mmCIF file of C-alpha atoms in Angstrom:
data_model
loop_
_atom_site.group_PDB
_atom_site.id
_atom_site.type_symbol
_atom_site.label_atom_id
_atom_site.label_comp_id
_atom_site.label_asym_id
_atom_site.label_seq_id
_atom_site.Cartn_x
_atom_site.Cartn_y
_atom_site.Cartn_z
ATOM 1 C CA MET A 1017 -33.240 -6.423 -31.891
ATOM 2 C CA ASN A 1018 -30.264 -6.602 -34.277
ATOM 3 C CA GLU A 1019 -27.816 -9.135 -32.986
ATOM 4 C CA THR A 1020 -24.572 -9.739 -34.716
ATOM 5 C CA PRO A 1021 -24.543 -13.186 -36.338
ATOM 6 C CA ARG A 1022 -22.224 -15.723 -34.791
ATOM 7 C CA TRP A 1023 -20.228 -16.355 -37.953
ATOM 8 C CA LEU A 1024 -18.502 -19.676 -38.324
ATOM 9 C CA THR A 1025 -14.819 -19.877 -37.523
ATOM 10 C CA PRO A 1026 -12.626 -21.261 -40.309
ATOM 11 C CA ALA A 1027 -12.520 -24.645 -38.484
ATOM 12 C CA GLU A 1028 -16.277 -24.684 -37.998
ATOM 13 C CA GLN A 1029 -16.884 -23.699 -41.612
ATOM 14 C CA ARG A 1030 -14.539 -26.423 -42.880
ATOM 15 C CA ALA A 1031 -16.219 -29.060 -40.678
ATOM 16 C CA TRP A 1032 -19.736 -27.886 -41.632
ATOM 17 C CA ARG A 1033 -19.073 -27.752 -45.361
ATOM 18 C CA SER A 1034 -17.312 -31.099 -45.265
ATOM 19 C CA PHE A 1035 -20.270 -32.666 -43.404
ATOM 20 C CA VAL A 1036 -22.871 -31.134 -45.732
ATOM 21 C CA GLY A 1037 -20.860 -32.167 -48.820
ATOM 22 C CA LEU A 1038 -20.519 -35.728 -47.541
ATOM 23 C CA GLN A 1039 -24.204 -35.952 -46.723
ATOM 24 C CA GLN A 1040 -25.330 -34.531 -50.091
ATOM 25 C CA LYS A 1041 -22.983 -36.762 -52.164
ATOM 26 C CA LEU A 1042 -23.724 -39.885 -50.118
ATOM 27 C CA MET A 1043 -27.485 -39.396 -50.273
ATOM 28 C CA GLY A 1044 -27.314 -38.593 -54.000
ATOM 29 C CA ARG A 1045 -25.355 -41.743 -54.784
ATOM 30 C CA LEU A 1046 -27.516 -43.921 -52.557
ATOM 31 C CA SER A 1047 -30.656 -42.435 -54.145
ATOM 32 C CA ARG A 1048 -29.434 -43.106 -57.663
ATOM 33 C CA GLN A 1049 -28.492 -46.646 -56.747
ATOM 34 C CA LEU A 1050 -31.889 -47.323 -55.187
ATOM 35 C CA GLN A 1051 -33.727 -45.910 -58.201
ATOM 36 C CA SER A 1052 -31.692 -47.776 -60.787
ATOM 37 C CA GLU A 1053 -31.510 -51.147 -59.037
ATOM 38 C CA SER A 1054 -34.815 -51.260 -57.166
ATOM 39 C CA ASN A 1055 -37.091 -48.717 -58.840
ATOM 40 C CA LEU A 1056 -37.636 -47.111 -55.402
ATOM 41 C CA SER A 1057 -36.840 -43.509 -54.638
ATOM 42 C CA ALA A 1058 -35.006 -42.581 -51.491
ATOM 43 C CA ALA A 1059 -38.303 -41.190 -50.204
ATOM 44 C CA ASP A 1060 -40.083 -44.493 -50.922
ATOM 45 C CA PHE A 1061 -37.309 -46.350 -49.084
ATOM 46 C CA ALA A 1062 -37.499 -44.032 -46.074
ATOM 47 C CA VAL A 1063 -41.251 -44.594 -45.750
ATOM 48 C CA LEU A 1064 -40.981 -48.326 -46.198
ATOM 49 C CA VAL A 1065 -38.151 -48.588 -43.651
ATOM 50 C CA GLU A 1066 -40.271 -46.781 -41.082
ATOM 51 C CA LEU A 1067 -43.237 -49.056 -41.729
ATOM 52 C CA THR A 1068 -41.248 -52.281 -41.686
ATOM 53 C CA ASP A 1069 -39.652 -51.284 -38.388
ATOM 54 C CA LEU A 1070 -43.101 -51.467 -36.839
ATOM 55 C CA PRO A 1071 -44.482 -54.954 -35.952
ATOM 56 C CA GLU A 1072 -47.770 -54.508 -37.763
ATOM 57 C CA GLY A 1073 -46.338 -52.423 -40.625
ATOM 58 C CA ARG A 1074 -48.732 -49.562 -39.895
ATOM 59 C CA CYS A 1075 -48.241 -46.064 -38.601
ATOM 60 C CA ARG A 1076 -50.386 -43.018 -37.996
ATOM 61 C CA PHE A 1077 -49.948 -40.569 -40.841
ATOM 62 C CA LEU A 1078 -48.667 -37.677 -38.712
ATOM 63 C CA ASP A 1079 -46.287 -39.910 -36.766
ATOM 64 C CA LEU A 1080 -44.860 -41.146 -40.043
ATOM 65 C CA ALA A 1081 -44.409 -37.610 -41.309
ATOM 66 C CA LYS A 1082 -42.584 -36.665 -38.096
ATOM 67 C CA ALA A 1083 -40.396 -39.761 -38.286
ATOM 68 C CA VAL A 1084 -39.085 -38.849 -41.738
ATOM 69 C CA GLU A 1085 -39.098 -35.096 -41.047
ATOM 70 C CA TRP A 1086 -41.591 -34.183 -43.767
ATOM 71 C CA GLU A 1087 -44.385 -31.618 -43.882
ATOM 72 C CA LYS A 1088 -47.896 -32.963 -43.944
ATOM 73 C CA SER A 1089 -48.446 -31.945 -47.562
ATOM 74 C CA ARG A 1090 -45.313 -33.683 -48.809
ATOM 75 C CA MET A 1091 -46.266 -36.849 -46.884
ATOM 76 C CA SER A 1092 -49.783 -36.750 -48.298
ATOM 77 C CA HIS A 1093 -48.625 -36.430 -51.901
ATOM 78 C CA HIS A 1094 -45.938 -39.068 -51.529
ATOM 79 C CA ILE A 1095 -48.215 -41.577 -49.847
ATOM 80 C CA ALA A 1096 -50.746 -41.040 -52.645
ATOM 81 C CA ARG A 1097 -48.026 -41.844 -55.228
ATOM 82 C CA MET A 1098 -46.896 -44.920 -53.285
ATOM 83 C CA ALA A 1099 -50.498 -46.102 -52.931
ATOM 84 C CA LYS A 1100 -50.987 -45.834 -56.725
ATOM 85 C CA ARG A 1101 -48.001 -48.138 -57.120
ATOM 86 C CA GLY A 1102 -49.407 -50.595 -54.561
ATOM 87 C CA LEU A 1103 -46.639 -50.139 -51.976
ATOM 88 C CA VAL A 1104 -48.866 -48.790 -49.228
ATOM 89 C CA VAL A 1105 -52.511 -48.163 -48.429
ATOM 90 C CA ARG A 1106 -53.988 -45.304 -46.457
ATOM 91 C CA GLU A 1107 -56.753 -46.230 -44.049
ATOM 92 C CA GLU A 1108 -58.976 -44.263 -41.718
ATOM 93 C CA CYS A 1109 -57.838 -44.383 -38.114
ATOM 94 C CA ALA A 1110 -60.102 -46.637 -36.064
ATOM 95 C CA GLU A 1111 -59.476 -44.638 -32.843
ATOM 96 C CA ASP A 1112 -60.602 -41.309 -34.264
ATOM 97 C CA GLY A 1113 -62.342 -40.775 -37.565
ATOM 98 C CA ARG A 1114 -60.143 -37.766 -38.365
ATOM 99 C CA GLY A 1115 -56.749 -39.424 -38.501
ATOM 100 C CA ALA A 1116 -55.245 -41.697 -41.086
ATOM 101 C CA VAL A 1117 -52.978 -44.732 -40.888
ATOM 102 C CA VAL A 1118 -50.454 -45.760 -43.495
ATOM 103 C CA VAL A 1119 -50.008 -49.504 -43.949
ATOM 104 C CA ILE A 1120 -47.362 -51.346 -45.949
ATOM 105 C CA THR A 1121 -48.757 -53.806 -48.518
ATOM 106 C CA PRO A 1122 -47.313 -57.183 -49.441
ATOM 107 C CA ALA A 1123 -45.937 -55.531 -52.609
ATOM 108 C CA GLY A 1124 -44.292 -52.858 -50.416
ATOM 109 C CA ARG A 1125 -42.694 -55.540 -48.272
ATOM 110 C CA GLU A 1126 -41.411 -57.373 -51.356
ATOM 111 C CA ALA A 1127 -40.015 -54.137 -52.754
ATOM 112 C CA ILE A 1128 -38.059 -53.265 -49.587
ATOM 113 C CA GLU A 1129 -36.922 -56.831 -49.054
ATOM 114 C CA ALA A 1130 -35.485 -56.840 -52.571
ATOM 115 C CA ALA A 1131 -33.915 -53.360 -52.216
ATOM 116 C CA ALA A 1132 -32.470 -53.663 -48.692
ATOM 117 C CA PRO A 1133 -29.529 -56.003 -49.387
ATOM 118 C CA ARG A 1134 -28.326 -53.871 -52.291
ATOM 119 C CA HIS A 1135 -28.812 -50.709 -50.267
ATOM 120 C CA VAL A 1136 -26.873 -52.071 -47.286
ATOM 121 C CA GLU A 1137 -24.030 -53.091 -49.605
ATOM 122 C CA ALA A 1138 -23.989 -49.611 -51.097
ATOM 123 C CA VAL A 1139 -23.895 -48.072 -47.620
ATOM 124 C CA ARG A 1140 -20.932 -50.255 -46.850
ATOM 125 C CA GLN A 1141 -19.069 -49.495 -50.086
ATOM 126 C CA LEU A 1142 -19.765 -45.766 -50.059
ATOM 127 C CA PHE A 1143 -19.345 -45.040 -46.354
ATOM 128 C CA LEU A 1144 -18.729 -47.746 -43.762
ATOM 129 C CA ASP A 1145 -15.727 -49.253 -45.482
ATOM 130 C CA HIS A 1146 -13.966 -45.886 -45.242
ATOM 131 C CA VAL A 1147 -14.265 -45.222 -41.515
ATOM 132 C CA THR A 1148 -12.737 -46.939 -38.500
ATOM 133 C CA PRO A 1149 -14.811 -48.524 -35.728
ATOM 134 C CA HIS A 1150 -13.664 -45.687 -33.424
ATOM 135 C CA GLU A 1151 -14.755 -43.007 -35.959
ATOM 136 C CA LEU A 1152 -18.076 -44.811 -36.350
ATOM 137 C CA GLU A 1153 -18.661 -44.784 -32.595
ATOM 138 C CA THR A 1154 -17.733 -41.081 -32.429
ATOM 139 C CA LEU A 1155 -20.125 -40.305 -35.274
ATOM 140 C CA ALA A 1156 -22.930 -42.195 -33.553
ATOM 141 C CA ARG A 1157 -22.369 -40.348 -30.257
ATOM 142 C CA ILE A 1158 -22.352 -36.944 -31.976
ATOM 143 C CA SER A 1159 -25.458 -37.789 -33.970
ATOM 144 C CA ASP A 1160 -27.338 -39.110 -30.940
ATOM 145 C CA ARG A 1161 -26.408 -36.061 -28.819
ATOM 146 C CA VAL A 1162 -27.511 -33.529 -31.481
ATOM 147 C CA THR A 1163 -30.797 -35.301 -32.256
ATOM 148 C CA ALA A 1164 -31.549 -35.745 -28.537
ATOM 149 C CA GLN A 1165 -31.231 -31.998 -28.144
ATOM 150 C CA TRP A 1166 -33.680 -31.468 -31.030
ATOM 151 C CA GLU A 1167 -36.191 -33.716 -29.284
ATOM 152 C CA LYS A 1168 -35.980 -31.529 -26.181
ATOM 153 C CA THR A 1169 -36.458 -28.265 -28.076
ATOM 154 C CA PRO A 1170 -38.554 -28.641 -31.231
ATOM 155 C CA CYS A 1171 -38.199 -25.887 -33.790
ATOM 156 C CA PRO A 1172 -41.045 -23.343 -33.909
ATOM 157 C CA ASP A 1173 -42.509 -24.656 -37.230
ATOM 158 C CA GLU A 1174 -42.919 -28.132 -35.640
ATOM 159 C CA GLU A 1175 -44.911 -26.639 -32.725
ATOM 160 C CA ALA A 1176 -47.147 -24.741 -35.158
ATOM 161 C CA ALA A 1177 -47.748 -27.880 -37.248
ATOM 162 C CA ASP A 1178 -48.888 -29.809 -34.198
ATOM 163 C CA ARG A 1179 -51.701 -27.365 -33.448
#
């Protein structure tokens, strides 16, 4: 079936391109800051944040991949690189011998504890200092609504990966 694409209106296109440009520039600047000041990549930081948000600092491999929206292969390669640097370890899952668990190490905790204050300050300088509290609340509501919808209807590639 050949359906006509629902092209973006000029207002939609402006908003979309503005959002994408903001996100790309913000993440690029934050990534460069992390790398130069903390020797952590944005990917390292994302993994360490997820692990430190958990009381025991451990997470099933596939749950971690889903949390950061990565494919299994990307997660596997990245965890291997982080393990070589002593930031995490990968252990067999005690519940089922097939799964794996990623665990933050003391060195990983030290790395994120050192990086986090600088990162938060960069987030403030690059983004938060330029929006009003009302704009921030609106952005949070929009983001929550869109991601909640994604949770209800996973994309087809996520369903295939879970099988």
